[in-house]
């Protein structure tokens, strides 16, 4: 089953596409919230998450209307009223768009097949007091995660590994423009401890956004810089020890 959240601008229509045959055919379901997929903040994600233990349940971190949930495989959606950050509301057609909720991460180890996963993490990329929330009861109640990085850093992308380590890339703007500062952190969700694993802590420009874990090799991941104007442009860094050491792979590329 393949899902796609579709919508170009916040003043236009939006929908969820669903295919049950690997993309040969699609069902289209309009949704009551807007996407803005081609607006600022289009690097953020993933906003859409399917519960790996109960695949009828989907979450979507919207730009303007808070956290949305479907319990019928994306056919209908309702706002998660218990989620603390409600969103700032739909802007007018000529008003600037907002980033909203940047990602939804569901920890598959927090549940069992056939039952909803209990642990869910949601990032907030708007200017707010808290930028990371967690539920430990399958989305019934939520609380801010203690010890999160500086308030001026916005979470862009997040991924959790099989050991329960949540990796997050940060920038001081939702991107893709105007980023002047960033970092990469990992959170041990079992102990609550944060570790700054930023590849180049001395960088004076740019932030971080792209993030991908190697599911076959623990502690191996890659991240991408954002708006790094030094040395001619952006780069990709790779680590095989959970961020203790990084390799800049840009010098390996050829034009």
mmCIF file of N, CA and C in Angstrom, residues 7 31 33 35 47 60 101-102 106 111 120 136 138 161 177-178 190 195 221 229 231:
data_model
loop_
_atom_site.group_PDB
_atom_site.id
_atom_site.type_symbol
_atom_site.label_atom_id
_atom_site.label_comp_id
_atom_site.label_asym_id
_atom_site.label_seq_id
_atom_site.Cartn_x
_atom_site.Cartn_y
_atom_site.Cartn_z
ATOM 1 N N UNK A 7 -0.742 18.287 -2.616
ATOM 2 C CA UNK A 7 -1.301 19.635 -2.619
ATOM 3 C C UNK A 7 -0.189 20.638 -2.810
ATOM 4 N N UNK A 31 -9.006 16.147 1.565
ATOM 5 C CA UNK A 31 -8.839 16.311 3.007
ATOM 6 C C UNK A 31 -9.188 17.741 3.395
ATOM 7 N N UNK A 33 -7.643 19.772 5.352
ATOM 8 C CA UNK A 33 -6.492 20.616 5.659
ATOM 9 C C UNK A 33 -5.649 20.779 4.397
ATOM 10 N N UNK A 35 -1.985 21.536 2.132
ATOM 11 C CA UNK A 35 -0.622 21.001 2.117
ATOM 12 C C UNK A 35 0.447 22.078 1.942
ATOM 13 N N UNK A 47 6.101 14.202 7.026
ATOM 14 C CA UNK A 47 4.899 14.597 7.755
ATOM 15 C C UNK A 47 3.897 13.457 7.885
ATOM 16 N N UNK A 60 -0.699 12.664 10.218
ATOM 17 C CA UNK A 60 -0.167 13.668 9.306
ATOM 18 C C UNK A 60 0.061 14.961 10.070
ATOM 19 N N UNK A 101 3.831 21.415 11.554
ATOM 20 C CA UNK A 101 4.454 20.218 12.112
ATOM 21 C C UNK A 101 5.381 19.610 11.065
ATOM 22 N N UNK A 102 6.638 19.421 11.426
ATOM 23 C CA UNK A 102 7.638 19.032 10.440
ATOM 24 C C UNK A 102 7.712 17.538 10.201
ATOM 25 N N UNK A 106 6.951 7.270 14.372
ATOM 26 C CA UNK A 106 6.321 6.246 15.206
ATOM 27 C C UNK A 106 7.356 5.166 15.510
ATOM 28 N N UNK A 111 5.094 -1.175 20.305
ATOM 29 C CA UNK A 111 3.820 -1.873 20.158
ATOM 30 C C UNK A 111 4.021 -3.265 19.613
ATOM 31 N N UNK A 120 5.029 7.912 19.934
ATOM 32 C CA UNK A 120 4.955 8.741 18.736
ATOM 33 C C UNK A 120 5.659 10.063 19.032
ATOM 34 N N UNK A 136 3.151 8.465 24.737
ATOM 35 C CA UNK A 136 3.511 7.097 25.113
ATOM 36 C C UNK A 136 2.280 6.218 25.290
ATOM 37 N N UNK A 138 -0.198 5.860 22.572
ATOM 38 C CA UNK A 138 -0.824 5.763 21.239
ATOM 39 C C UNK A 138 -1.601 7.017 20.854
ATOM 40 N N UNK A 161 15.843 4.751 15.141
ATOM 41 C CA UNK A 161 16.427 3.473 14.752
ATOM 42 C C UNK A 161 15.922 2.346 15.647
ATOM 43 N N UNK A 177 15.217 28.613 2.125
ATOM 44 C CA UNK A 177 15.987 29.858 2.063
ATOM 45 C C UNK A 177 16.169 30.423 3.465
ATOM 46 N N UNK A 178 17.189 31.265 3.610
ATOM 47 C CA UNK A 178 17.359 32.033 4.835
ATOM 48 C C UNK A 178 17.907 31.282 6.021
ATOM 49 N N UNK A 190 15.274 6.015 25.516
ATOM 50 C CA UNK A 190 15.169 5.175 26.707
ATOM 51 C C UNK A 190 15.698 5.886 27.948
ATOM 52 N N UNK A 195 22.480 14.200 22.602
ATOM 53 C CA UNK A 195 23.883 14.327 22.209
ATOM 54 C C UNK A 195 23.973 15.162 20.945
ATOM 55 N N UNK A 221 24.212 6.456 9.093
ATOM 56 C CA UNK A 221 23.232 7.386 8.569
ATOM 57 C C UNK A 221 23.930 8.451 7.745
ATOM 58 N N UNK A 229 26.788 27.995 2.275
ATOM 59 C CA UNK A 229 27.403 28.745 1.185
ATOM 60 C C UNK A 229 28.923 28.678 1.195
ATOM 61 N N UNK A 231 32.607 27.022 0.798
ATOM 62 C CA UNK A 231 33.274 26.013 -0.044
ATOM 63 C C UNK A 231 32.454 25.646 -1.276
#
